Tab-separated table of C-alpha atoms in Angstrom:
chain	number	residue	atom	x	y	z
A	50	UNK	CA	68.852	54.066	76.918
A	51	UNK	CA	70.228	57.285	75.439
A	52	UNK	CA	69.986	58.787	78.870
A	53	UNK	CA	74.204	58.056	78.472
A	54	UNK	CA	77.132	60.849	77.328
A	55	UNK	CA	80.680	60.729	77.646
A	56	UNK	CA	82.654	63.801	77.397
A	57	UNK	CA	85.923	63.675	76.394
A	58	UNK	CA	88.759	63.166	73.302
A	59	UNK	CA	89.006	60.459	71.409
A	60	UNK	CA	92.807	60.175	71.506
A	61	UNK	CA	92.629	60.927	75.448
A	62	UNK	CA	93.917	57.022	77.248
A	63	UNK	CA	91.384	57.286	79.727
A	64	UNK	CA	88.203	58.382	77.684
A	65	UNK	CA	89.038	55.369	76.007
A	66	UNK	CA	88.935	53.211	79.338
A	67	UNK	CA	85.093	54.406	79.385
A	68	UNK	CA	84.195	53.895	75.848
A	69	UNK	CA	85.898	50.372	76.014
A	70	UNK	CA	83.741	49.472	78.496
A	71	UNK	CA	80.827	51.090	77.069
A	72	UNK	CA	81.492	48.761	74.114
A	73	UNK	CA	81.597	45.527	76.214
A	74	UNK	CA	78.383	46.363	77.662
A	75	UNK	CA	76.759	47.187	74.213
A	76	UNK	CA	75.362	50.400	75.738
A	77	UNK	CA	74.401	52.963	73.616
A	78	UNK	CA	75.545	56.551	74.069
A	79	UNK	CA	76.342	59.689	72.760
A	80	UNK	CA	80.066	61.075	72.365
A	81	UNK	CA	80.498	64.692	73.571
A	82	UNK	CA	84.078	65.999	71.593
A	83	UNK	CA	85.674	67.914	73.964
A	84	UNK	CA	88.499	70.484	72.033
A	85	UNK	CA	91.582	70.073	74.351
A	86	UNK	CA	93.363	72.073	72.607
A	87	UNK	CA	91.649	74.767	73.110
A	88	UNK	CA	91.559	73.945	76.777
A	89	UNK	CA	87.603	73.606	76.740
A	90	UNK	CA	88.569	71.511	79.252
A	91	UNK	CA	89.870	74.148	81.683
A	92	UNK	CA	86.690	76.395	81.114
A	93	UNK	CA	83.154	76.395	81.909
A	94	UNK	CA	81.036	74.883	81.369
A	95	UNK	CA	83.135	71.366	81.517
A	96	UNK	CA	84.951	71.936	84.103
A	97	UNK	CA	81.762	71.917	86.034
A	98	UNK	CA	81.394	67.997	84.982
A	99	UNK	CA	84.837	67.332	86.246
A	100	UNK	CA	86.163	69.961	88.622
A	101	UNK	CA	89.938	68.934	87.771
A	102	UNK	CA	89.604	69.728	84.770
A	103	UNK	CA	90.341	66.417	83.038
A	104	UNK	CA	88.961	63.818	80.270
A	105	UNK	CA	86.417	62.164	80.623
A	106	UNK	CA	83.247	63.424	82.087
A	107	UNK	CA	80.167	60.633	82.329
A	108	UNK	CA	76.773	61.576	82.280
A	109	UNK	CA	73.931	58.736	82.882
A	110	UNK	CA	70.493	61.057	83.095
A	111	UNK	CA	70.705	62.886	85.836
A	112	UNK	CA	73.338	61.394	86.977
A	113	UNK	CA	77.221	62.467	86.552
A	114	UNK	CA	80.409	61.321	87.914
A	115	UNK	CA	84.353	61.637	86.184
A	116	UNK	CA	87.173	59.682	87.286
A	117	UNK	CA	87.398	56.777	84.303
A	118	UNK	CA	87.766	53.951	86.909
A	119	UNK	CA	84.691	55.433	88.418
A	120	UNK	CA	82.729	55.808	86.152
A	121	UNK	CA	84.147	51.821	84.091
A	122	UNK	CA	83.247	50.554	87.467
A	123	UNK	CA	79.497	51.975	87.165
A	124	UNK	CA	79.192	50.622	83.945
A	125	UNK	CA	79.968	47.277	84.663
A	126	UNK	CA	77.460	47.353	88.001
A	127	UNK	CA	74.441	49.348	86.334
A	128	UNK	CA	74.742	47.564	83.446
A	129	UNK	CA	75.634	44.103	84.902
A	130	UNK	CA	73.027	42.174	83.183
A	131	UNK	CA	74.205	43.405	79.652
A	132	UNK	CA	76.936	42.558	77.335
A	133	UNK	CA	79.926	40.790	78.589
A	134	UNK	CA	80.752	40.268	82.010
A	135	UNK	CA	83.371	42.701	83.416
A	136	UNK	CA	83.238	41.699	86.880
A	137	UNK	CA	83.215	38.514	89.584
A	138	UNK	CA	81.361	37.282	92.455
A	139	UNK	CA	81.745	37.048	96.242
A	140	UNK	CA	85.652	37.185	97.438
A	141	UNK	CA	86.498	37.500	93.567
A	142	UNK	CA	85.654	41.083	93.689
A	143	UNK	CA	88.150	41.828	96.240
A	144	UNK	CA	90.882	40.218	93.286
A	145	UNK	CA	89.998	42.898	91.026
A	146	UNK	CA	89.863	45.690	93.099
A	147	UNK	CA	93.085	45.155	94.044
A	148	UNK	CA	93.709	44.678	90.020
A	149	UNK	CA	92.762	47.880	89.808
A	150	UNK	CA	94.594	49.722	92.304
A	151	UNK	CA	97.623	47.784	91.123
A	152	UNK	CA	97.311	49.160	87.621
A	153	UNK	CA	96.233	52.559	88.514
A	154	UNK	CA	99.230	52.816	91.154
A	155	UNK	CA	101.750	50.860	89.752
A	156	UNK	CA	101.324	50.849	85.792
A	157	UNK	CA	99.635	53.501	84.288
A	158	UNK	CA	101.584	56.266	86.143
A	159	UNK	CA	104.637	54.568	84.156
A	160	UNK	CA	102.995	53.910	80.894
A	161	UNK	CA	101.631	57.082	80.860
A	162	UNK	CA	104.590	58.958	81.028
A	163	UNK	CA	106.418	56.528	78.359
A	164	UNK	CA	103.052	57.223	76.089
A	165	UNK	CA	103.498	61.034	76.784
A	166	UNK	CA	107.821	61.090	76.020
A	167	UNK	CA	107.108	59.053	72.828
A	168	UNK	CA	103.817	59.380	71.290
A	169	UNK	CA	101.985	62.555	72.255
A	170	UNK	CA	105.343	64.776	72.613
A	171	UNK	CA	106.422	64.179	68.952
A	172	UNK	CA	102.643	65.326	68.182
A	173	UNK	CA	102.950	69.065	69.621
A	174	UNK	CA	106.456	69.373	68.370
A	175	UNK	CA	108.538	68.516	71.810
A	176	UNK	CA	111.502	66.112	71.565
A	177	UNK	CA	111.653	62.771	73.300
A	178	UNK	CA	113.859	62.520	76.681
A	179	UNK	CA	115.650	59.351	75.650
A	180	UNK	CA	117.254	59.272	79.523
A	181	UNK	CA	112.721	59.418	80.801
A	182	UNK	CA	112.579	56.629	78.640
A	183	UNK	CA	115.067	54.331	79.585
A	184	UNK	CA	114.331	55.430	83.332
A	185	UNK	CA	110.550	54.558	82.483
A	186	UNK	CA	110.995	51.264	80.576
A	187	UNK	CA	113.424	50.366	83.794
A	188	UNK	CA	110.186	50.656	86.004
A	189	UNK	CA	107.601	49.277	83.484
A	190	UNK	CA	109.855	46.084	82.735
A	191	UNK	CA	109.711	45.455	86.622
A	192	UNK	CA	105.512	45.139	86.521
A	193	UNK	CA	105.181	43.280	83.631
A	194	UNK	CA	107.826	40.814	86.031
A	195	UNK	CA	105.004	41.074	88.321
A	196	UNK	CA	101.770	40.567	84.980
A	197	UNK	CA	104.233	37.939	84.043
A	198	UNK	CA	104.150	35.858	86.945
A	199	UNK	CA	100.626	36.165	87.391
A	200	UNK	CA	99.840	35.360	83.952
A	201	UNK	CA	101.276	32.144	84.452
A	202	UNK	CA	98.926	31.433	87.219
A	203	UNK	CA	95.792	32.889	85.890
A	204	UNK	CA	94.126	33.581	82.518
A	205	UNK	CA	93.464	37.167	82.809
A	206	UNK	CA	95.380	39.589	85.540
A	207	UNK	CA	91.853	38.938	87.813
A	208	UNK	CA	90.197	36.076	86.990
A	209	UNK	CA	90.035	33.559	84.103
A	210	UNK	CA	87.681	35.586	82.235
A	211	UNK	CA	87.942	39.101	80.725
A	212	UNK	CA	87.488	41.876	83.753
A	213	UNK	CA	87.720	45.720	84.335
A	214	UNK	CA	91.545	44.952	85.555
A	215	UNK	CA	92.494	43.778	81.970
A	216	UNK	CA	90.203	46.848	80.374
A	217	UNK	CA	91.573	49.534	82.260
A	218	UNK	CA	95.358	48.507	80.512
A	219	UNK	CA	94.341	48.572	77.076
A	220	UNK	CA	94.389	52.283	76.453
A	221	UNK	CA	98.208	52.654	77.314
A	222	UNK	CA	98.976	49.528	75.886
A	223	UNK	CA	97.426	50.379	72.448
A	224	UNK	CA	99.360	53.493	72.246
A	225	UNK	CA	102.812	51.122	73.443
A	226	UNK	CA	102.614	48.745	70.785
A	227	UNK	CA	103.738	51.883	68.243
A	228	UNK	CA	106.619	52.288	70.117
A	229	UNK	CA	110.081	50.485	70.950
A	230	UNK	CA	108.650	50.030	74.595
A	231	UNK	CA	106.330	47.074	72.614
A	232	UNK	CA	109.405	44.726	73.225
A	233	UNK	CA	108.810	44.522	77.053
A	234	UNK	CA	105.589	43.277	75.897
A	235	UNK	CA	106.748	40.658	73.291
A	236	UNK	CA	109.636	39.419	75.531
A	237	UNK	CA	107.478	37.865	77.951
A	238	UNK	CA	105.603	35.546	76.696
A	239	UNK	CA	102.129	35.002	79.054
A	240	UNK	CA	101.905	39.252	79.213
A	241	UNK	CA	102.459	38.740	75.008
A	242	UNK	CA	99.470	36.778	74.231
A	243	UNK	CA	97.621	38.449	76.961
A	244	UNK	CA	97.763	41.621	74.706
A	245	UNK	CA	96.927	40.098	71.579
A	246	UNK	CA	94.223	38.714	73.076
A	247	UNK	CA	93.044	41.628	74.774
A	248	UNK	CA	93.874	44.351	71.788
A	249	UNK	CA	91.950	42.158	69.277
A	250	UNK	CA	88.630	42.227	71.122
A	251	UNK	CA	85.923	44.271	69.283
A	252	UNK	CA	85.590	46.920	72.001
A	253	UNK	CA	89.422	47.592	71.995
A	254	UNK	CA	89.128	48.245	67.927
A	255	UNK	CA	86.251	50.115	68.235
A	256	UNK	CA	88.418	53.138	70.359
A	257	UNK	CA	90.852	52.846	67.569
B	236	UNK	CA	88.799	35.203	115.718
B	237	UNK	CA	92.556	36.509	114.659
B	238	UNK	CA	91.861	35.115	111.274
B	239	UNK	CA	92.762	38.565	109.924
B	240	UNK	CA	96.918	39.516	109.522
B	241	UNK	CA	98.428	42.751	108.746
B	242	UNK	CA	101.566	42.880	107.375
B	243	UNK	CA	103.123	46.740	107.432
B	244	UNK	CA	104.266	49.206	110.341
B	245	UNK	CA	102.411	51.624	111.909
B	246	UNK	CA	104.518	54.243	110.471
B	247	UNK	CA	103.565	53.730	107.082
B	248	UNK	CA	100.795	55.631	105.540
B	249	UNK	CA	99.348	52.802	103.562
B	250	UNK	CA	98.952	50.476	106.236
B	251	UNK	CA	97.676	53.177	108.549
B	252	UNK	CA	94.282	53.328	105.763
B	253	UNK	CA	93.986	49.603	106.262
B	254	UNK	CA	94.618	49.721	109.847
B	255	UNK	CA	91.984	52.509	110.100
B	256	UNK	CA	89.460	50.563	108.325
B	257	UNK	CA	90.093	47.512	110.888
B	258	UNK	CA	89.568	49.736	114.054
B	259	UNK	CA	86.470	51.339	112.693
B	260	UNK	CA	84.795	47.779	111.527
B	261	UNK	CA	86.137	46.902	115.407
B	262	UNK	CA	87.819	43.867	113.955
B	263	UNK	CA	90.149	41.583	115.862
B	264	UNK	CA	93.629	41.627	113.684
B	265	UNK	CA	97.517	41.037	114.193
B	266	UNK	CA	100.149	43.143	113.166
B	267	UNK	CA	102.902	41.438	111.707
B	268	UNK	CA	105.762	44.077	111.665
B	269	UNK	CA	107.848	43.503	108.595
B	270	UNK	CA	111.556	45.036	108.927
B	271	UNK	CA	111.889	47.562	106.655
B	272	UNK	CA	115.748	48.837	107.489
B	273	UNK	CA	116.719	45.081	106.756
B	274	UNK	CA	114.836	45.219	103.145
B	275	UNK	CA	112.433	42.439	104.051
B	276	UNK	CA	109.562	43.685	102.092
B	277	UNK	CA	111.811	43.299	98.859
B	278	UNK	CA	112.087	40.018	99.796
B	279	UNK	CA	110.604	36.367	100.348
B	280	UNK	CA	108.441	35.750	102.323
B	281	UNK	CA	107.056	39.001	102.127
B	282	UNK	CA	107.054	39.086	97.931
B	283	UNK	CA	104.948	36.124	97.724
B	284	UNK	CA	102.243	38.702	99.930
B	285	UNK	CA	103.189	41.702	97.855
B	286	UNK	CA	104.795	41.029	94.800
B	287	UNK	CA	105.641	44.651	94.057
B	288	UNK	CA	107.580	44.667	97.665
B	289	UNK	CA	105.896	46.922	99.199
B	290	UNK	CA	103.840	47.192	102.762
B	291	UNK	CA	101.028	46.833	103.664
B	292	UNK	CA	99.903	42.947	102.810
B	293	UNK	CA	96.248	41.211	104.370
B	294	UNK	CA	95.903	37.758	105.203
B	295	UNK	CA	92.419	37.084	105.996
B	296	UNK	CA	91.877	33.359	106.274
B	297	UNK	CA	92.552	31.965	102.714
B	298	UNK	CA	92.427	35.616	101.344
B	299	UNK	CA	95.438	36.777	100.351
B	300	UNK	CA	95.340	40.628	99.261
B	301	UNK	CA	97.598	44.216	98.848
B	302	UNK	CA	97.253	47.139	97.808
B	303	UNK	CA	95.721	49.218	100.757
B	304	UNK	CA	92.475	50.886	99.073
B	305	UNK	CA	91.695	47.250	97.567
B	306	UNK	CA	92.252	45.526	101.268
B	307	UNK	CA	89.860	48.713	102.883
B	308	UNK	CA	87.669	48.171	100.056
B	309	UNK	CA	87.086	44.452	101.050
B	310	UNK	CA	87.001	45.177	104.595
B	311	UNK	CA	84.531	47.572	104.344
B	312	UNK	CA	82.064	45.269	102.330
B	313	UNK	CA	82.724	41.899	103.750
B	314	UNK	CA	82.192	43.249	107.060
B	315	UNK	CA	79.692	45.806	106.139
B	316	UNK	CA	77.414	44.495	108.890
B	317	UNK	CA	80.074	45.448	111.592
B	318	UNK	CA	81.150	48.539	113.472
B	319	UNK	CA	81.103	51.600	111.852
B	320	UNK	CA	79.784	52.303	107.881
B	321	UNK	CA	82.437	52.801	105.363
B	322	UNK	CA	80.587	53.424	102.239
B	323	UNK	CA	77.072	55.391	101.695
B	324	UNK	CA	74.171	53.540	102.123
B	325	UNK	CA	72.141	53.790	98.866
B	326	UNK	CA	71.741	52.351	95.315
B	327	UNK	CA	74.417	51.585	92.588
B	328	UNK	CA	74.628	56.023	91.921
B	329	UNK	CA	75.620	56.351	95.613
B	330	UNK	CA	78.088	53.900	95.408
B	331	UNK	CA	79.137	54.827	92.013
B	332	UNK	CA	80.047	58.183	93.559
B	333	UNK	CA	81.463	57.296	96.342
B	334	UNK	CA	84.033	55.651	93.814
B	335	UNK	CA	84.679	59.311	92.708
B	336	UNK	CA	86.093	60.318	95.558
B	337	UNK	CA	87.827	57.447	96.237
B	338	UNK	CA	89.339	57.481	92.885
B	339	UNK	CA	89.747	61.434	93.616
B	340	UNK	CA	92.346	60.193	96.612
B	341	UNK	CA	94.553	58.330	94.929
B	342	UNK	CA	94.681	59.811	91.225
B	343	UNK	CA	94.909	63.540	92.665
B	344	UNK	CA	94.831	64.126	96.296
B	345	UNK	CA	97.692	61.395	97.180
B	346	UNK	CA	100.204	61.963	94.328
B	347	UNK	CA	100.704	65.273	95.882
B	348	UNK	CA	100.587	64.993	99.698
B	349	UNK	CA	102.623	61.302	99.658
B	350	UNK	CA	105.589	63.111	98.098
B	351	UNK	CA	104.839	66.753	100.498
B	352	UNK	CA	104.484	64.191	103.508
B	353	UNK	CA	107.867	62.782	102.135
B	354	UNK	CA	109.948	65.865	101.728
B	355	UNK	CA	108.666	67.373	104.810
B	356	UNK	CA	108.698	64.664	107.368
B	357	UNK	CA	110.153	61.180	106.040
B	358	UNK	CA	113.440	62.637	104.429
B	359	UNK	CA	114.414	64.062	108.109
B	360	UNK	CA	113.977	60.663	109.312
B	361	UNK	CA	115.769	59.069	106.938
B	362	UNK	CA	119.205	61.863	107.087
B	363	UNK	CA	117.930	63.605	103.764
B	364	UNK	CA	117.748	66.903	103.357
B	365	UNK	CA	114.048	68.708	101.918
B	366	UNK	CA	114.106	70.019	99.298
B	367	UNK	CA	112.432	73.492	99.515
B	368	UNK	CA	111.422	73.682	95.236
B	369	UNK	CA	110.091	70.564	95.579
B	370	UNK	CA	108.026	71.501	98.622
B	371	UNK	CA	107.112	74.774	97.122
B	372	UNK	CA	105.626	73.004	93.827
B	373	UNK	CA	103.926	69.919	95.628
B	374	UNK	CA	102.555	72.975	97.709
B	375	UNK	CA	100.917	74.207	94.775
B	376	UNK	CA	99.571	71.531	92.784
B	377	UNK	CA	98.178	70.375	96.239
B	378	UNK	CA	96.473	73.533	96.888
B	379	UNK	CA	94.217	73.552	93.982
B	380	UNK	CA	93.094	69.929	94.701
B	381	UNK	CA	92.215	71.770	98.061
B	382	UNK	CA	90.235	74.296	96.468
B	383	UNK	CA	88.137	71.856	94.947
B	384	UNK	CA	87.702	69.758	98.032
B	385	UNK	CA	86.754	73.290	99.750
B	386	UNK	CA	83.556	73.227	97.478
B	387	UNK	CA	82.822	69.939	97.146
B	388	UNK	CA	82.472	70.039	101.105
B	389	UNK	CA	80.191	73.248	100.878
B	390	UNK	CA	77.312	70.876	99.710
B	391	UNK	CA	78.402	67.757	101.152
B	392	UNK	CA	79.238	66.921	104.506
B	393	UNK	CA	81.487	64.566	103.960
B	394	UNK	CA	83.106	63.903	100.445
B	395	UNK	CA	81.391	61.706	99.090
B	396	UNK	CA	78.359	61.961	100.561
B	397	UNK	CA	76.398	62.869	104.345
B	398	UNK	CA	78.177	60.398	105.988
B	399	UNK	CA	81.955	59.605	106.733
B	400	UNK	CA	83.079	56.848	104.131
B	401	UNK	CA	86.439	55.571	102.585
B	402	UNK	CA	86.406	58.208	100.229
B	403	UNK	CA	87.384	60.340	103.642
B	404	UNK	CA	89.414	57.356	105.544
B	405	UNK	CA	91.684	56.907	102.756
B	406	UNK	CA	93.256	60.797	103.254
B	407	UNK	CA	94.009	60.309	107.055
B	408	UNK	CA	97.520	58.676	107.009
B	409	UNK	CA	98.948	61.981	104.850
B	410	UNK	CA	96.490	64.568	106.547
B	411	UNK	CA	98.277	63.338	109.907
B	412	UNK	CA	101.739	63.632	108.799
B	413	UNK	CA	100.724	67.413	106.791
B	414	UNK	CA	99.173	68.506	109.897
B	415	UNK	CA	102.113	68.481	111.876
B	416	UNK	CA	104.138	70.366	109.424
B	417	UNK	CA	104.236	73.967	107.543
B	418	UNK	CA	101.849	72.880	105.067
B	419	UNK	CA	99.116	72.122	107.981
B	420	UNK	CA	98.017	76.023	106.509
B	421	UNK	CA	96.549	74.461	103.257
B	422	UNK	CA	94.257	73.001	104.932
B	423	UNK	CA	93.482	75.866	107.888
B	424	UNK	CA	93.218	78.077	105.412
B	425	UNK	CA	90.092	76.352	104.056
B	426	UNK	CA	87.387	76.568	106.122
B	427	UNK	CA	85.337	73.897	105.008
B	428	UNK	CA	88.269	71.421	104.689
B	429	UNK	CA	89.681	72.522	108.101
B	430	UNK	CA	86.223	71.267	109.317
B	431	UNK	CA	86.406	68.222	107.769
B	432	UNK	CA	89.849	67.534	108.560
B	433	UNK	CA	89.033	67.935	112.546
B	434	UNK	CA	85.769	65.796	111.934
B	435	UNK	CA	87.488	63.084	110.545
B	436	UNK	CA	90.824	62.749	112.486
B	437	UNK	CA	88.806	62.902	115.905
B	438	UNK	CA	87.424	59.596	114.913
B	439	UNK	CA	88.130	57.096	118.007
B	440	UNK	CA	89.224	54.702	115.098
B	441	UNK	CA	92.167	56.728	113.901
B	442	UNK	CA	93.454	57.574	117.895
B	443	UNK	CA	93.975	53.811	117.979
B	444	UNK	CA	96.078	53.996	114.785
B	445	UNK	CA	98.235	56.482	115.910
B	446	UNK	CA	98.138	55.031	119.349
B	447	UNK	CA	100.349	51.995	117.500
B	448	UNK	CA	102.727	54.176	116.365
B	449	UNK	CA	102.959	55.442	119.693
B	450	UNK	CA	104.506	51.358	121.091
């Protein structure tokens, strides 16, 4: 099956959505390093894998798509015999879709920037807006209300097994832990165990 | 067969792509208007629908869902055998691409035009004033999201593939509100993406949406 490459940066939060669920699936592939920052990115000839110009890029033969929660989603149908199960059946797939809108709308545009202010803007010399952070933490305490809640109801944020919706959180939440923001994890307890559980699963180490 | 509810106004966006979807699967629904002015979407009953407050929210028998490009999604496959197509006939790789686009939408296409479609028509509505720098740089960032639309549509009918799918639907609500603004040039301006733009908002589906807003 080495008909599968991902393009993209090891560091980068959402090449690691892909290889996550690459890992889950025990798919082999082959990782293409793509040198952000020399902005191979920007240039032919990857930005002809991903027009925006953006990690990852996903190639499966002849096949090639970008968009990380495109090309997770892929995975876990193509490959749906394999591995560990990422998705559910009937009306259940209608829970996580809406799983993953919710945490591609409502939490990774926050973590994101909270990942970016503390951990990658220290890394190319630029200081920390402590006033983005508060603002951000403000929001993100607000969802994890909302993962809380549903925690309390329901194993995982989808189902009572291990889906995509959990996966696709892992990346930002990895890079949180190394920061203060890791309290608004810890102070609530059902998101708190949801993490360790989640982070300690051999695809999540594997990105590491 | 009014099993399905709609919670959300016709003026908002998101529950314009859901009410899209219901017109073009030709499925009976009810609006339930939910009063924004008072802040009833911030609260109960409506959080225990949405728990992030926010419009719209489907009810559809015990189904329970939000977030509008999850509730299309399931309209568009549990009714897949009515009305209209939503997603490209074909194999896993169809679908799978299909998801591009769709994912396209909402990480780069929506980000921009939401907040354009803000500043240029929802702030007047609401006594705010635009903000011209804010216009200018949404502008930007949304024309070069254009320019990539403008060649995906030279080899592709529709976006993400022949035939007129989600991946389209899901743009109408901003598209609609753009088009009657300054910025309706970005998308003149393209030739391809003017095309598609009149293709897809003559759809009889999306005069009944705008027909609500009309009531």
């Amino acid at each position: 099956m080495a008909g599968i490459k991902v393009f993209g940066h090891p560091a980068s939060t959402a090449t690691r959505r892909v290889l996550i669920a690459l890992h889950e699936k025990n798919v082999d592939f082959e990782f293409v390093h793509v040198e952000l920052k020399d902005g191979e990115h920007k240039k032919e000839p990857y930005i002809l894998r991903n027009p925006f110009g953006k990690v990852p890029a996903f190639e499966d033969g002849d096949f090639k798509i970008f968009e990380s929660r495109a090309i997770t989603q892929y995975i876990a149908h193509e490959f749906s015999d394999k591995g560990n199960n990422l998705l559910s059946a009937g009306k259940g797939m209608a829970i996580i879709a809406m799983g993953i809108e919710i945490e591609s709308h409502e939490f990774d545009p926050v973590g994101s920037k909270l990942v970016w202010e503390q951990v990658l803007k220290p890394l190319y010399g630029m200081t920390t807006d402590k006033t983005v952070v508060e603002e951000e933490e403000a929001k993100l305490a607000k969802v994890l209300d909302v993962y809380e809640h549903r925690l309390g109801e329901s194993k995982y944020l989808a189902a009572d097994h291990f889906t995509l919706v959990d996966l696709h959180t892992i990346p930002v939440i990895q890079y949180l832990l190394g920061t203060p923001t890791k309290k608004l994890f810890d102070e609530r307890p059902h998101v708190s165990a949801w993490v360790a559980d989640i982070t300690s699963r051999p695809s999540a180490q594997k990105v590491l | 067969m009014a099993t399905i509810k709609v919670h959300g106004v016709p003026m908002s966006t998101a529950t314009m792509r859901v009410l899209a979807a219901l017109y073009e699967k030709d499925l009976q629904f009810e609006l339930i208007p939910v009063d924004m002015r008072a802040g009833a979407h911030k609260q109960e009953p409506h959080l225990s629908l949405n728990p992030f407050g926010q419009i719209p929210a489907l009810e559809d028998g015990d189904l329970s869902l939000f977030e509008s490009r999850a509730i299309t999604q399931y309209i568009a496959e549990e009714y897949s055998e009515k009305g209209e197509k939503l997603l490209c006939p074909g194999c896993k790789k169809v679908k799978a691409t299909t998801n591009v686009w769709i994912q396209v939408e909402g990480q780069q296409f929506d980000p921009n035009a939401s907040k354009l479609a803000f500043e240029r028509v929802f702030k007047g509505m609401f006594g705010m004033t635009t903000d011209p720098a804010a216009v200018q740089e949404l502008e930007g960032k949304l024309q070069k999201v254009l320019d990539i639309y403008e060649a995906r549509l030279s080899k592709s009918d529709f976006l993400a593939c022949d035939c007129f799918t989600l991946a389209d639907l899901h743009h109408l609500p901003a598209i609609h509100y753009l088009m009657g603004t300054d910025s309706k040039v970005l998308f003149d301006s393209r030739p391809k993406v003017s095309e598609w733009v009149k293709k897809i908002t003559a759809r009889p589906a999306w005069a009944k949406v705008i027909d609500l807003q009309k009531q």
